[in-house]
Amino acid sequence: MLRLGLGKDGRLPPSVTMGTVDVAFHLAARGGPLPVVFAFAFDGGPPTLDSVRARVAERAHGVPALHYRIARESRRFRRVDRIAVDRHVHEAWLPEDTDGSATGRLMLSRPVGADGRPPWEVWLVHGPAGRHTLCYRTDHAFQDGVGAAYTARALLGDDPTGGPAPRPRRLPTAAGIAATLGDVAGAFGASTAKPAFDGVCTGRVDVCHADTPLARLRALGRAHGATVTDVYLAALSQAVRTWHLKETGAVHPPLPVAIPMSVRAPGEEQAPGNRMITARILLPCDEESPQRALARVKEAMNGLRAARRRDSMRVLLAATPRSAGARIGVRLVHGRRVAGPVSSVDFGPALVHQGLTARRAAVYTSVASGIRSVVTLTSQHDTACLTVVHDEALRTADELPDLWLAALLELERG
């Protein structure tokens, strides 16, 4: 499953060059780690730490990405032949964590190992009675959310196969290249007004979630000729509109956000490194009608798809020297330019660990480069989980998940 040539000894290559996007995350985090977390929430009695370590020890040798560490000074991934599982698998007790927010804060605040180990961990977090969470954690300079999805399933799932659909590569269109070049040019222009998300960052973050049936989003999509992602983004734009109105009494202008898109091709499912790009769209927070907001989001997203913006940015980055491309990437996803990344990850069938099925999955990362919030929709089987990671300076941003659910209700009422 890994498109890497074997070394002379028949093993994985001793080192792999970091890609442009990997270096961009390294720069965005100013050389430090930027945690990415895939959290699976379970009802029922937790496994033992020893049994989780046994599962990881059994599986880790077969997951190529887990055998590399980040050599930041040379900007390469270097192979590590022996994995000390007890140094990668840990447990914690958060008995008051009824909504997963404390688990999120723990996973994003703890330092990621910098002692020469591969930059990944598994955590067994004991929650309130009858609940626990399994977390896979890594560094965004090493792996994106879709890569983390493949690795988490391979490492923890009773059935290690499956996951998000890989993205076959296609030729970009002329319109896509032109639009991508416009995004790049705009990244060097003046700052964009984002009143709800502009301001000083504290560097401390909070995490909040909201769950809803995935069938609900699909039904809304069918009713409006839209995708689940379109519905999610339209409801988010309405949530931001309501939130800002409540805080200031003013209508928020269209909100620029970065849309991450996977370019992880077949054969790269478990390769180290980021296989993703971003494109910029405006969320219609100025739109009073949820239905019209959805129509505007659908038009914008259909434009991205028709122009093959995913392939256009992939080709542009491949043709740009790595250092220059990485600096462009940092500018494209910076607080001067966008409110933050707004992503969607479909994990696929629910994770089953030692016979117990996760009730929800959530992937999220922390903030960097002047970004004050990161929003992700994670779908697993029949549940969709909205996660908002926000700088503590946004004091009331924990209202956004409930406002997002309220916006879905308004869409359903028509």
Short mmCIF file of C-alpha atoms in Angstrom, two decimals:
data_model
loop_
_atom_site.label_atom_id
_atom_site.label_comp_id
_atom_site.label_asym_id
_atom_site.label_seq_id
_atom_site.Cartn_x
_atom_site.Cartn_y
_atom_site.Cartn_z
CA MET A 1 0.00 0.00 0.00
CA LEU A 2 3.04 2.27 0.10
CA ARG A 3 4.45 3.80 -3.06
CA LEU A 4 8.07 3.84 -1.87
CA GLY A 5 10.92 1.86 -3.34
CA LEU A 6 12.52 -0.66 -1.01
CA GLY A 7 16.12 -0.17 0.00
CA LYS A 8 18.96 -2.56 -0.90
CA ASP A 9 18.24 -4.60 2.22
CA GLY A 10 14.62 -5.11 1.21
CA ARG A 11 13.33 -2.72 3.86
CA LEU A 12 11.73 0.69 3.63
CA PRO A 13 14.13 3.41 2.43
CA PRO A 14 16.34 4.83 5.20
CA SER A 15 14.97 8.32 4.61
CA VAL A 16 12.25 10.13 2.66
CA THR A 17 12.34 13.80 1.70
CA MET A 18 9.70 15.93 3.37
CA GLY A 19 7.21 17.31 0.87
CA THR A 20 6.23 20.91 0.29
CA VAL A 21 3.15 20.70 2.51
CA ASP A 22 5.12 18.95 5.28
CA VAL A 23 7.59 21.85 5.31
CA ALA A 24 4.71 24.34 5.24
CA PHE A 25 3.33 22.87 8.48
CA HIS A 26 6.84 22.87 9.95
CA LEU A 27 7.12 26.60 9.16
CA ALA A 28 3.58 27.37 10.32
CA ALA A 29 4.35 25.84 13.72
CA ARG A 30 7.71 27.67 13.82
CA GLY A 31 9.66 24.43 13.87
CA GLY A 32 7.65 22.85 16.67
CA PRO A 33 5.00 20.11 16.53
CA LEU A 34 1.41 20.82 15.49
CA PRO A 35 -0.71 17.99 16.93
CA VAL A 36 -3.27 16.10 14.85
CA VAL A 37 -5.68 13.90 16.82
CA PHE A 38 -8.08 11.17 15.71
CA ALA A 39 -10.35 10.42 18.69
CA PHE A 40 -12.78 7.49 18.87
CA ALA A 41 -15.41 7.64 21.62
CA PHE A 42 -16.81 4.37 23.01
CA ASP A 43 -19.59 3.36 25.37
CA GLY A 44 -18.88 0.31 27.48
CA GLY A 45 -16.06 -0.99 29.59
CA PRO A 46 -12.58 0.11 28.47
CA PRO A 47 -9.85 -2.28 27.34
CA THR A 48 -6.76 -2.60 29.49
CA LEU A 49 -3.65 -0.61 28.69
CA ASP A 50 -1.77 -3.90 28.21
CA SER A 51 -4.31 -5.08 25.60
CA VAL A 52 -4.05 -1.80 23.68
CA ARG A 53 -0.27 -2.04 23.74
CA ALA A 54 -0.49 -5.63 22.52
CA ARG A 55 -2.68 -4.54 19.57
CA VAL A 56 -0.29 -1.71 18.69
CA ALA A 57 2.74 -3.99 18.96
CA GLU A 58 1.05 -6.51 16.68
CA ARG A 59 0.12 -3.92 14.03
CA ALA A 60 2.78 -1.19 14.09
CA HIS A 61 5.42 -3.15 12.17
CA GLY A 62 3.07 -3.36 9.16
CA VAL A 63 2.26 0.37 8.95
CA PRO A 64 5.05 2.11 6.99
CA ALA A 65 4.34 5.64 8.24
CA LEU A 66 4.91 4.58 11.85
CA HIS A 67 8.55 3.74 11.14
CA TYR A 68 9.72 7.29 10.40
CA ARG A 69 10.69 10.24 12.56
CA ILE A 70 11.06 13.88 11.54
CA ALA A 71 14.65 15.07 11.08
CA ARG A 72 13.78 18.78 11.09
CA GLU A 73 17.32 19.98 10.57
CA SER A 74 17.54 18.18 7.22
CA ARG A 75 13.81 18.28 6.45
CA ARG A 76 13.62 14.55 5.92
CA PHE A 77 11.78 11.60 7.44
CA ARG A 78 14.30 9.07 8.73
CA ARG A 79 13.52 5.40 9.27
CA VAL A 80 13.45 3.98 12.80
CA ASP A 81 13.79 0.21 12.83
CA ARG A 82 12.74 -0.57 16.40
CA ILE A 83 9.57 0.80 18.02
CA ALA A 84 9.33 0.79 21.82
CA VAL A 85 5.55 0.42 22.14
CA ASP A 86 5.42 1.31 25.84
CA ARG A 87 6.80 4.76 24.94
CA HIS A 88 4.08 5.30 22.34
CA VAL A 89 0.96 4.00 24.16
CA HIS A 90 -0.34 5.80 27.26
CA GLU A 91 -3.47 6.23 29.36
CA ALA A 92 -5.18 9.07 31.23
CA TRP A 93 -8.22 9.48 33.49
CA LEU A 94 -10.76 12.28 32.86
CA PRO A 95 -13.86 11.12 34.77
CA GLU A 96 -15.66 14.49 34.38
CA ASP A 97 -15.22 14.68 30.60
CA THR A 98 -18.82 14.12 29.49
CA ASP A 99 -18.48 15.80 26.06
CA GLY A 100 -14.91 15.01 24.94
CA SER A 101 -13.67 18.58 25.31
CA ALA A 102 -11.23 17.79 28.12
CA THR A 103 -9.81 14.89 26.09
CA GLY A 104 -9.34 17.30 23.18
CA ARG A 105 -7.55 19.85 25.33
CA LEU A 106 -5.26 17.16 26.75
CA MET A 107 -4.36 15.78 23.33
CA LEU A 108 -3.63 19.24 21.88
CA SER A 109 -1.71 20.59 24.88
CA ARG A 110 0.64 17.73 25.66
CA PRO A 111 4.04 17.99 23.96
CA VAL A 112 4.65 15.59 21.09
CA GLY A 113 7.77 13.47 21.72
CA ALA A 114 10.98 15.06 20.45
CA ASP A 115 13.44 12.40 21.57
CA GLY A 116 14.10 10.77 18.22
CA ARG A 117 11.00 8.58 18.26
CA PRO A 118 8.51 8.49 15.37
CA PRO A 119 6.02 11.30 16.19
CA TRP A 120 2.92 9.28 17.02
CA GLU A 121 1.12 8.09 20.13
CA VAL A 122 -1.97 6.12 21.12
CA TRP A 123 -3.90 7.17 24.22
CA LEU A 124 -6.52 5.27 26.20
CA VAL A 125 -8.53 7.97 27.99
CA HIS A 126 -10.89 6.80 30.74
CA GLY A 127 -13.94 9.06 30.86
CA PRO A 128 -17.10 8.98 32.95
CA ALA A 129 -18.32 5.55 34.08
CA GLY A 130 -19.00 3.37 31.07
CA ARG A 131 -17.18 5.57 28.55
CA HIS A 132 -13.68 5.78 27.16
CA THR A 133 -11.82 7.24 24.19
CA LEU A 134 -9.01 5.85 22.05
CA CYS A 135 -6.85 8.55 20.47
CA TYR A 136 -4.25 8.34 17.74
CA ARG A 137 -2.03 11.43 17.83
CA THR A 138 0.70 12.63 15.50
CA ASP A 139 2.37 15.79 14.13
CA HIS A 140 0.83 17.66 11.19
CA ALA A 141 4.28 18.06 9.63
CA PHE A 142 4.28 14.27 9.43
CA GLN A 143 0.71 13.31 8.53
CA ASP A 144 -2.59 14.88 7.45
CA GLY A 145 -6.07 13.93 8.68
CA VAL A 146 -6.77 11.42 5.93
CA GLY A 147 -3.38 9.78 6.45
CA ALA A 148 -4.15 9.65 10.18
CA ALA A 149 -7.48 7.95 9.37
CA TYR A 150 -5.74 5.14 7.46
CA THR A 151 -3.12 4.74 10.19
CA ALA A 152 -5.61 4.76 13.08
CA ARG A 153 -7.72 2.05 11.44
CA ALA A 154 -4.68 -0.07 10.56
CA LEU A 155 -3.30 0.29 14.07
CA LEU A 156 -6.43 -0.05 16.21
CA GLY A 157 -9.27 -1.60 14.21
CA ASP A 158 -10.31 -5.23 14.47
CA ASP A 159 -10.56 -4.97 10.67
CA PRO A 160 -7.52 -2.88 9.68
CA THR A 161 -8.66 -2.32 6.10
CA GLY A 162 -10.86 0.39 4.64
CA GLY A 163 -10.95 4.13 5.13
CA PRO A 164 -11.41 7.24 2.99
CA ALA A 165 -11.40 6.72 -0.76
CA PRO A 166 -7.99 7.55 -2.28
CA ARG A 167 -7.94 10.24 -4.96
CA PRO A 168 -6.89 9.20 -8.47
CA ARG A 169 -4.94 11.96 -10.13
CA ARG A 170 -6.44 13.86 -13.03
CA LEU A 171 -5.20 16.58 -15.33
CA PRO A 172 -6.00 20.09 -14.08
CA THR A 173 -8.17 22.40 -16.16
CA ALA A 174 -7.15 25.81 -17.47
CA ALA A 175 -9.83 27.40 -15.28
CA GLY A 176 -8.48 25.57 -12.26
CA ILE A 177 -4.91 26.69 -12.90
CA ALA A 178 -6.07 30.30 -13.33
CA ALA A 179 -8.12 30.22 -10.13
CA THR A 180 -5.26 28.62 -8.20
CA LEU A 181 -2.82 31.27 -9.41
CA GLY A 182 -5.37 33.86 -8.30
CA ASP A 183 -5.41 32.33 -4.81
CA VAL A 184 -1.60 32.45 -4.70
CA ALA A 185 -1.52 36.06 -5.85
CA GLY A 186 -4.15 36.97 -3.27
CA ALA A 187 -2.04 35.45 -0.52
CA PHE A 188 0.47 38.26 -1.08
CA GLY A 189 -2.17 40.98 -0.99
CA ALA A 190 -3.79 42.94 1.80
CA SER A 191 -5.35 41.27 4.83
CA THR A 192 -8.99 40.20 4.50
CA ALA A 193 -11.53 41.53 7.00
CA LYS A 194 -12.85 38.75 9.27
CA PRO A 195 -14.23 40.64 12.27
CA ALA A 196 -15.35 37.55 14.18
CA PHE A 197 -11.91 35.92 13.85
CA ASP A 198 -9.42 38.79 13.74
CA GLY A 199 -7.41 39.74 16.81
CA VAL A 200 -4.68 38.55 19.14
CA CYS A 201 -4.09 34.83 19.68
CA THR A 202 -3.31 33.51 23.16
CA GLY A 203 -1.91 30.20 21.90
CA ARG A 204 -4.22 28.30 24.26
CA VAL A 205 -7.10 26.39 22.70
CA ASP A 206 -10.39 24.84 23.64
CA VAL A 207 -12.29 22.05 21.85
CA CYS A 208 -16.04 21.51 21.45
CA HIS A 209 -18.15 19.01 19.51
CA ALA A 210 -21.67 18.40 18.22
CA ASP A 211 -23.01 15.12 16.85
CA THR A 212 -25.82 14.59 14.37
CA PRO A 213 -27.01 11.62 12.27
CA LEU A 214 -25.17 11.46 8.97
CA ALA A 215 -28.49 10.52 7.33
CA ARG A 216 -29.77 13.98 8.28
CA LEU A 217 -27.03 15.72 6.30
CA ARG A 218 -27.52 13.36 3.36
CA ALA A 219 -31.28 14.00 3.31
CA LEU A 220 -30.72 17.77 3.29
CA GLY A 221 -28.21 17.33 0.49
CA ARG A 222 -30.64 15.31 -1.60
CA ALA A 223 -33.40 17.86 -1.04
CA HIS A 224 -31.19 20.67 -2.35
CA GLY A 225 -29.05 18.86 -4.92
CA ALA A 226 -26.02 19.35 -2.65
CA THR A 227 -23.37 17.21 -0.97
CA VAL A 228 -22.91 16.54 2.73
CA THR A 229 -19.94 18.92 2.68
CA ASP A 230 -22.06 21.65 1.08
CA VAL A 231 -24.72 21.28 3.81
CA TYR A 232 -22.08 21.31 6.54
CA LEU A 233 -20.48 24.51 5.22
CA ALA A 234 -23.79 26.30 4.67
CA ALA A 235 -24.90 25.52 8.23
CA LEU A 236 -21.50 26.68 9.51
CA SER A 237 -21.88 30.00 7.67
CA GLN A 238 -25.28 30.49 9.33
CA ALA A 239 -23.85 29.57 12.74
CA VAL A 240 -21.11 32.20 12.38
CA ARG A 241 -23.70 34.74 11.21
CA THR A 242 -25.92 34.15 14.27
CA TRP A 243 -22.95 34.08 16.65
CA HIS A 244 -21.53 37.37 15.34
CA LEU A 245 -24.93 39.06 15.34
CA LYS A 246 -25.44 38.05 18.96
CA GLU A 247 -22.00 39.34 19.96
CA THR A 248 -21.97 42.62 18.02
CA GLY A 249 -25.37 43.29 16.49
CA ALA A 250 -23.67 43.48 13.08
CA VAL A 251 -23.90 41.24 10.02
CA HIS A 252 -20.63 39.45 9.30
CA PRO A 253 -19.23 39.87 5.76
CA PRO A 254 -18.56 36.73 3.66
CA LEU A 255 -16.00 34.70 5.57
CA PRO A 256 -12.83 33.50 3.79
CA VAL A 257 -11.89 29.96 4.79
CA ALA A 258 -9.37 27.38 3.57
CA ILE A 259 -10.83 24.12 2.28
CA PRO A 260 -8.29 21.28 2.72
CA MET A 261 -8.56 18.59 0.05
CA SER A 262 -6.81 15.23 0.03
CA VAL A 263 -4.58 14.28 -2.91
CA ARG A 264 -3.57 10.95 -1.36
CA ALA A 265 -3.51 8.67 -4.38
CA PRO A 266 -4.06 4.90 -4.48
CA GLY A 267 -0.94 3.24 -3.08
CA GLU A 268 -0.15 6.14 -0.74
CA GLU A 269 -2.64 5.28 2.01
CA GLN A 270 -0.01 4.60 4.67
CA ALA A 271 2.86 6.70 3.36
CA PRO A 272 4.38 9.31 5.69
CA GLY A 273 3.84 12.96 4.90
CA ASN A 274 0.94 15.22 3.96
CA ARG A 275 -0.94 14.50 0.74
CA MET A 276 -3.27 17.51 0.73
CA ILE A 277 -3.77 20.97 -0.70
CA THR A 278 -6.08 23.87 0.12
CA ALA A 279 -8.38 26.17 -1.81
CA ARG A 280 -10.10 29.34 -0.59
CA ILE A 281 -13.84 30.01 -0.64
CA LEU A 282 -16.14 32.56 0.99
CA LEU A 283 -18.81 31.34 3.38
CA PRO A 284 -21.95 33.48 2.92
CA CYS A 285 -22.28 34.68 6.52
CA ASP A 286 -24.01 37.80 5.16
CA GLU A 287 -26.92 35.71 3.85
CA GLU A 288 -30.07 35.77 5.99
CA SER A 289 -31.77 32.77 4.34
CA PRO A 290 -30.27 29.33 5.12
CA GLN A 291 -31.57 28.06 1.78
CA ARG A 292 -29.86 30.84 -0.17
CA ALA A 293 -26.71 30.32 1.88
CA LEU A 294 -26.71 26.66 0.82
CA ALA A 295 -27.23 27.65 -2.81
CA ARG A 296 -24.22 29.99 -2.65
CA VAL A 297 -22.02 27.38 -0.96
CA LYS A 298 -23.08 24.74 -3.49
CA GLU A 299 -22.18 27.08 -6.37
CA ALA A 300 -18.77 27.81 -4.88
CA MET A 301 -17.98 24.16 -4.17
CA ASN A 302 -19.23 23.00 -7.57
CA GLY A 303 -16.87 25.57 -9.07
CA LEU A 304 -13.95 24.02 -7.18
CA ARG A 305 -14.91 20.56 -8.34
CA ALA A 306 -15.57 21.44 -11.97
CA ALA A 307 -12.29 23.35 -12.25
CA ARG A 308 -10.37 20.46 -10.63
CA ARG A 309 -8.83 22.83 -8.13
CA ARG A 310 -7.50 19.85 -6.19
CA ASP A 311 -5.36 18.79 -9.16
CA SER A 312 -4.46 22.35 -10.10
CA MET A 313 -2.88 23.12 -6.73
CA ARG A 314 -1.21 19.69 -6.62
CA VAL A 315 0.45 20.32 -10.00
CA LEU A 316 1.42 23.89 -9.08
CA LEU A 317 3.11 22.80 -5.85
CA ALA A 318 4.92 19.96 -7.63
CA ALA A 319 6.32 22.46 -10.13
CA THR A 320 7.46 24.94 -7.45
CA PRO A 321 10.74 24.64 -5.51
CA ARG A 322 9.96 23.15 -2.12
CA SER A 323 11.03 26.11 0.04
CA ALA A 324 9.11 28.61 -2.09
CA GLY A 325 6.06 26.35 -2.26
CA ALA A 326 6.07 25.86 1.51
CA ARG A 327 6.17 29.60 2.15
CA ILE A 328 3.31 30.10 -0.29
CA GLY A 329 1.38 27.38 1.54
CA VAL A 330 1.85 29.18 4.88
CA ARG A 331 0.57 32.42 3.34
CA LEU A 332 -2.48 30.66 1.88
CA VAL A 333 -3.56 29.40 5.33
CA HIS A 334 -2.67 32.34 7.55
CA GLY A 335 -4.82 34.42 9.86
CA ARG A 336 -4.29 37.45 7.62
CA ARG A 337 -5.85 35.59 4.74
CA VAL A 338 -8.50 33.18 6.11
CA ALA A 339 -10.46 32.57 9.30
CA GLY A 340 -9.06 29.05 9.35
CA PRO A 341 -9.20 25.59 7.76
CA VAL A 342 -12.70 24.13 7.40
CA SER A 343 -12.33 20.46 6.53
CA SER A 344 -14.36 17.28 6.11
CA VAL A 345 -13.12 13.71 6.61
CA ASP A 346 -15.20 10.58 5.96
CA PHE A 347 -13.69 7.80 8.08
CA GLY A 348 -16.04 5.20 6.59
CA PRO A 349 -17.28 2.18 8.60
CA ALA A 350 -17.15 2.64 12.36
CA LEU A 351 -13.94 1.65 14.13
CA VAL A 352 -14.30 -1.61 16.04
CA HIS A 353 -11.66 -2.23 18.71
CA GLN A 354 -11.61 -5.55 20.59
CA GLY A 355 -15.23 -6.14 19.64
CA LEU A 356 -16.54 -2.73 20.76
CA THR A 357 -17.81 -0.23 18.16
CA ALA A 358 -16.97 3.46 18.45
CA ARG A 359 -20.06 5.66 18.71
CA ARG A 360 -18.30 8.60 17.05
CA ALA A 361 -15.00 9.67 15.51
CA ALA A 362 -13.48 13.14 15.48
CA VAL A 363 -10.30 14.38 13.85
CA TYR A 364 -8.90 17.78 14.74
CA THR A 365 -5.72 19.80 14.94
CA SER A 366 -4.51 22.90 16.76
CA VAL A 367 -4.09 26.48 15.54
CA ALA A 368 -1.01 28.16 14.06
CA SER A 369 0.04 31.12 11.86
CA GLY A 370 -2.42 33.59 13.34
CA ILE A 371 -5.37 31.21 12.84
CA ARG A 372 -7.89 31.41 15.69
CA SER A 373 -10.11 28.45 14.80
CA VAL A 374 -10.10 25.11 12.97
CA VAL A 375 -13.39 23.38 12.12
CA THR A 376 -13.78 19.75 11.00
CA LEU A 377 -16.71 17.51 10.15
CA THR A 378 -15.82 13.85 10.71
CA SER A 379 -18.21 11.17 9.43
CA GLN A 380 -18.16 7.62 10.74
CA HIS A 381 -20.82 5.08 9.68
CA ASP A 382 -24.07 6.82 10.64
CA THR A 383 -22.76 9.70 12.78
CA ALA A 384 -21.29 13.07 11.81
CA CYS A 385 -19.29 15.01 14.40
CA LEU A 386 -18.60 18.74 14.09
CA THR A 387 -15.46 19.75 15.99
CA VAL A 388 -14.44 23.36 16.63
CA VAL A 389 -10.93 24.03 17.94
CA HIS A 390 -10.61 27.68 18.88
CA ASP A 391 -8.20 30.02 20.56
CA GLU A 392 -9.34 30.95 24.07
CA ALA A 393 -9.47 34.57 22.93
CA LEU A 394 -12.73 33.62 21.16
CA ARG A 395 -14.51 33.36 24.51
CA THR A 396 -17.93 32.28 23.23
CA ALA A 397 -16.87 30.14 20.27
CA ASP A 398 -18.07 27.06 22.15
CA GLU A 399 -21.57 28.20 21.11
CA LEU A 400 -20.83 27.44 17.44
CA PRO A 401 -21.61 23.68 17.51
CA ASP A 402 -25.10 24.26 18.94
CA LEU A 403 -25.68 27.12 16.50
CA TRP A 404 -24.62 24.77 13.69
CA LEU A 405 -27.25 22.24 14.80
CA ALA A 406 -29.82 25.06 14.91
CA ALA A 407 -28.89 26.05 11.35
CA LEU A 408 -29.49 22.48 10.19
CA LEU A 409 -32.92 22.63 11.77
CA GLU A 410 -33.70 25.85 9.89
CA LEU A 411 -32.66 24.20 6.63
CA GLU A 412 -34.98 21.28 7.37
CA ARG A 413 -37.90 23.63 8.05
CA GLY A 414 -37.35 25.13 4.61
#
